Backbone as a chain_set.jsonl record, in Angstrom:
{"seq": "SPVQPAVPKKHLLISVFSNPGKASVVVLNDSDARENLSLTVDTRKLGLENTRGGTELISGKPCMIRSGKLESEIGPRGLEIFLFD", "coords": {"N": [[-2.671, -23.052, 12.098], [-1.075, -25.79, 10.446], [0.778, -27.166, 11.945], [1.399, -27.704, 15.285], [2.757, -27.145, 18.556], [2.846, -29.636, 21.156], [2.814, -28.674, 23.738], [2.322, -25.409, 24.009], [4.787, -22.874, 23.823], [6.223, -19.723, 24.367], [8.796, -19.23, 23.457], [9.323, -20.995, 21.412], [9.377, -20.935, 18.044], [7.571, -21.548, 15.163], [7.372, -22.322, 11.754], [5.737, -23.149, 8.709], [6.016, -24.45, 5.46], [4.602, -25.327, 2.394], [3.986, -27.361, -0.5], [2.033, -29.214, -2.862], [2.299, -32.477, -1.698], [4.781, -32.017, -0.537], [6.591, -30.651, 2.236], [7.969, -28.268, 4.512], [9.105, -27.853, 7.775], [9.979, -25.491, 10.043], [11.751, -24.826, 12.947], [12.508, -22.753, 15.644], [14.305, -22.414, 18.576], [14.129, -20.108, 20.833], [15.499, -19.734, 23.335], [17.567, -20.254, 26.268], [17.672, -22.866, 26.985], [17.67, -26.416, 26.437], [15.252, -28.096, 24.45], [12.697, -30.549, 24.336], [10.985, -31.421, 21.591], [7.622, -31.861, 20.67], [5.542, -32.121, 18.201], [2.363, -31.665, 16.762], [1.172, -32.641, 13.723], [-0.862, -31.723, 11.116], [-1.292, -33.68, 8.776], [-2.971, -34.074, 6.623], [-3.826, -31.495, 5.84], [-1.409, -30.619, 4.871], [-1.009, -32.24, 2.722], [0.291, -34.655, 2.998], [1.221, -38.083, 3.819], [0.043, -39.783, 6.791], [2.089, -40.982, 8.171], [5.353, -40.264, 7.566], [8.571, -40.088, 6.168], [11.516, -38.031, 6.404], [14.06, -35.463, 6.235], [16.22, -33.786, 8.48], [17.52, -30.805, 7.747], [19.817, -29.31, 8.603], [21.407, -30.951, 10.28], [21.407, -33.203, 8.734], [20.254, -35.554, 9.477], [17.917, -38.299, 9.51], [14.344, -37.875, 9.831], [10.999, -38.29, 11.144], [7.525, -38.241, 10.628], [5.192, -39.613, 12.589], [2.155, -41.114, 12.803], [0.987, -38.556, 12.715], [2.63, -37.086, 14.425], [5.582, -35.299, 15.188], [8.703, -35.582, 16.527], [11.5, -34.331, 18.318], [14.705, -33.166, 19.514], [15.872, -30.031, 20.435], [18.515, -27.772, 20.599], [19.709, -25.093, 22.815], [18.941, -21.86, 21.629], [18.657, -22.932, 19.148], [18.102, -24.098, 15.758], [16.023, -25.919, 13.634], [15.348, -27.543, 10.578], [12.999, -29.262, 9.017], [12.48, -31.378, 6.33], [10.134, -32.739, 4.196], [9.77, -34.512, 1.48]], "CA": [[-1.473, -23.623, 11.482], [-1.128, -27.248, 10.386], [1.742, -27.742, 12.888], [1.257, -27.102, 16.607], [3.476, -27.849, 19.624], [1.982, -30.299, 22.13], [2.729, -27.698, 24.821], [2.76, -24.123, 23.451], [5.773, -22.101, 24.571], [6.483, -18.488, 23.632], [10.145, -19.207, 22.884], [9.396, -21.897, 20.264], [8.785, -20.328, 16.861], [7.372, -22.605, 14.169], [6.839, -21.923, 10.455], [5.501, -24.282, 7.811], [5.931, -24.13, 4.047], [4.198, -26.557, 1.719], [3.49, -27.515, -1.856], [1.424, -30.541, -2.878], [3.179, -33.614, -1.476], [6.047, -31.611, 0.074], [6.442, -29.686, 3.322], [9.11, -27.937, 5.37], [8.743, -27.352, 9.097], [11.137, -24.796, 10.593], [11.548, -24.575, 14.375], [13.55, -21.991, 16.328], [14.239, -22.395, 20.034], [14.658, -18.808, 21.246], [15.745, -19.753, 24.777], [18.877, -20.773, 26.658], [17.492, -24.239, 27.467], [17.374, -27.477, 25.465], [13.823, -28.424, 24.433], [12.195, -31.744, 23.667], [9.855, -31.027, 20.761], [6.571, -32.785, 20.285], [4.678, -31.329, 17.345], [1.234, -32.316, 16.117], [1.188, -32.246, 12.315], [-2.072, -32.038, 10.356], [-0.719, -34.146, 7.51], [-3.959, -33.927, 5.548], [-3.733, -30.11, 5.369], [-0.14, -30.468, 4.157], [-0.979, -33.142, 1.574], [1.253, -35.727, 3.293], [0.731, -39.275, 4.497], [0.063, -39.649, 8.252], [3.443, -41.385, 8.55], [6.179, -39.814, 6.432], [9.977, -39.858, 6.469], [12.119, -36.829, 5.856], [15.429, -35.15, 6.643], [16.488, -32.506, 9.143], [18.512, -30.333, 6.785], [21.056, -28.796, 9.191], [22.215, -32.087, 10.746], [21.39, -34.27, 7.739], [19.703, -36.766, 10.076], [16.543, -38.611, 9.128], [13.284, -37.569, 10.788], [9.803, -39.037, 10.796], [6.207, -37.947, 11.17], [4.55, -40.899, 12.9], [0.771, -40.913, 13.246], [0.729, -37.137, 12.883], [3.507, -36.498, 15.447], [6.993, -35.093, 14.871], [9.413, -35.383, 17.788], [12.917, -34.048, 18.171], [15.316, -32.381, 20.585], [16.498, -28.857, 19.851], [19.409, -27.129, 21.555], [19.488, -23.682, 23.118], [19.092, -20.955, 20.483], [18.813, -23.828, 18.008], [17.229, -24.06, 14.593], [15.901, -27.176, 12.895], [14.556, -27.443, 9.348], [12.586, -30.6, 8.636], [11.993, -31.417, 4.964], [9.41, -33.938, 3.808], [9.476, -34.42, 0.035]], "C": [[-1.576, -25.144, 11.472], [-0.112, -27.938, 11.304], [1.648, -26.967, 14.2], [2.113, -27.857, 17.618], [2.482, -28.486, 20.584], [1.757, -29.389, 23.327], [3.233, -26.368, 24.26], [3.725, -23.389, 24.382], [6.155, -20.896, 23.735], [7.836, -18.479, 22.931], [10.335, -20.204, 21.739], [8.647, -21.26, 19.1], [8.738, -21.373, 15.752], [6.774, -22.001, 12.901], [6.726, -23.166, 9.582], [5.365, -23.757, 6.384], [5.546, -25.411, 3.329], [3.804, -26.314, 0.271], [2.87, -28.904, -1.884], [2.466, -31.66, -2.736], [4.518, -33.29, -0.848], [5.763, -30.615, 1.189], [7.778, -29.488, 4.024], [8.556, -27.385, 6.67], [10.022, -26.767, 9.699], [10.833, -24.448, 12.041], [12.767, -23.845, 14.934], [13.285, -22.047, 17.819], [14.919, -21.105, 20.492], [14.793, -18.747, 22.77], [17.141, -20.321, 25.035], [18.811, -22.215, 27.153], [17.219, -25.183, 26.296], [15.891, -27.829, 25.585], [13.58, -29.769, 23.75], [10.942, -31.337, 22.915], [8.891, -32.178, 20.589], [5.56, -31.944, 19.516], [3.568, -32.195, 16.765], [1.142, -31.759, 14.706], [-0.115, -32.686, 11.65], [-1.627, -32.41, 8.94], [-1.698, -33.982, 6.347], [-3.918, -32.512, 4.976], [-2.471, -29.879, 4.542], [-0.036, -31.366, 2.928], [0.017, -34.266, 1.734], [0.548, -36.94, 3.881], [0.86, -39.058, 6.004], [1.397, -40.093, 8.852], [4.328, -41.106, 7.348], [7.601, -39.559, 6.897], [10.481, -38.597, 5.815], [13.539, -36.668, 6.354], [15.444, -33.832, 7.394], [17.688, -31.938, 8.414], [19.83, -29.861, 7.405], [21.974, -29.938, 9.624], [22.352, -33.174, 9.687], [20.79, -35.566, 8.251], [18.277, -37.021, 9.592], [15.569, -38.194, 10.233], [12.017, -38.256, 10.295], [8.579, -38.392, 11.436], [5.553, -39.306, 11.361], [3.171, -40.62, 13.473], [0.498, -39.448, 13.565], [1.566, -36.449, 13.947], [4.939, -36.421, 14.918], [7.698, -34.774, 16.173], [10.901, -35.221, 17.534], [13.404, -33.343, 19.428], [16.065, -31.24, 19.926], [17.29, -28.124, 20.926], [19.041, -25.679, 21.822], [19.809, -22.815, 21.904], [19.251, -21.737, 19.177], [17.766, -23.633, 16.941], [17.21, -25.449, 13.965], [14.976, -26.945, 11.714], [14.257, -28.869, 8.899], [11.984, -30.544, 7.227], [11.352, -32.78, 4.695], [9.035, -33.782, 2.348], [9.48, -35.77, -0.622]], "O": [[-2.119, -25.726, 12.411], [-0.133, -29.162, 11.431], [1.795, -25.745, 14.23], [2.195, -29.083, 17.555], [1.398, -27.946, 20.806], [0.655, -29.329, 23.871], [4.435, -26.205, 24.053], [3.492, -23.303, 25.588], [6.387, -21.019, 22.533], [8.007, -17.797, 21.921], [11.415, -20.252, 21.15], [7.433, -21.069, 19.162], [9.748, -22.005, 15.442], [5.793, -21.26, 12.96], [7.513, -24.106, 9.701], [4.693, -22.756, 6.134], [6.099, -26.472, 3.618], [3.36, -25.233, -0.115], [3.158, -29.71, -0.999], [3.389, -31.773, -3.543], [5.326, -34.194, -0.638], [4.818, -29.83, 1.106], [8.598, -30.401, 4.119], [7.649, -26.552, 6.668], [11.024, -27.467, 9.845], [9.798, -23.853, 12.341], [13.906, -24.262, 14.725], [12.177, -21.762, 18.274], [16.147, -21.027, 20.533], [14.275, -17.836, 23.415], [17.804, -20.807, 24.119], [19.794, -22.731, 27.685], [16.617, -24.795, 25.295], [15.341, -27.858, 26.686], [14.181, -30.079, 22.722], [9.946, -30.951, 23.527], [9.294, -33.324, 20.388], [4.816, -31.157, 20.102], [3.808, -33.321, 16.332], [1.045, -30.547, 14.515], [-0.434, -33.875, 11.623], [-1.592, -31.573, 8.038], [-1.279, -33.773, 5.208], [-3.969, -32.339, 3.759], [-2.457, -29.053, 3.63], [0.929, -31.262, 2.171], [0.54, -34.784, 0.747], [-0.575, -36.842, 4.377], [1.678, -38.255, 6.451], [1.785, -39.627, 9.923], [4.101, -41.628, 6.256], [7.816, -38.889, 7.908], [9.946, -38.146, 4.802], [14.15, -37.622, 6.837], [14.771, -32.876, 7.005], [18.769, -32.526, 8.455], [20.876, -30.007, 6.773], [23.178, -29.901, 9.369], [23.288, -33.972, 9.725], [20.809, -36.576, 7.547], [17.529, -36.087, 9.302], [15.923, -38.163, 11.412], [11.966, -38.746, 9.167], [8.586, -38.044, 12.617], [5.382, -40.061, 10.404], [3.039, -39.965, 14.507], [-0.145, -39.135, 14.567], [1.246, -35.327, 14.341], [5.436, -37.353, 14.287], [7.345, -33.812, 16.855], [11.482, -35.873, 16.667], [12.612, -32.972, 20.294], [16.809, -31.451, 18.968], [16.792, -27.888, 22.027], [18.182, -25.107, 21.152], [20.824, -23.014, 21.237], [19.889, -21.273, 18.232], [16.693, -23.08, 17.182], [18.255, -26.074, 13.786], [13.963, -26.254, 11.82], [15.149, -29.593, 8.456], [11.081, -29.75, 6.967], [11.954, -33.827, 4.935], [8.12, -33.034, 2.002], [9.252, -35.869, -1.828]]}, "num_chains": 1, "name": "protein.A"}
């Protein structure tokens, strides 16, 4: 997968959808604890720049891939959808 957690955990489910120049990263925290996410993003496989701004669609907050890293905090039983277009 072009997106991997820095520390793999069974309760973090990650899916990636992409088209040339666009990508969505969906993360589900299937646990009762808050998680600090640190994801390694292979931007070349996704057709994105190594540093790319986007939006987390549920909160509407901006997000950023910086030097191939995407970091966020996700609540218990939380879902985040990051869009880079």
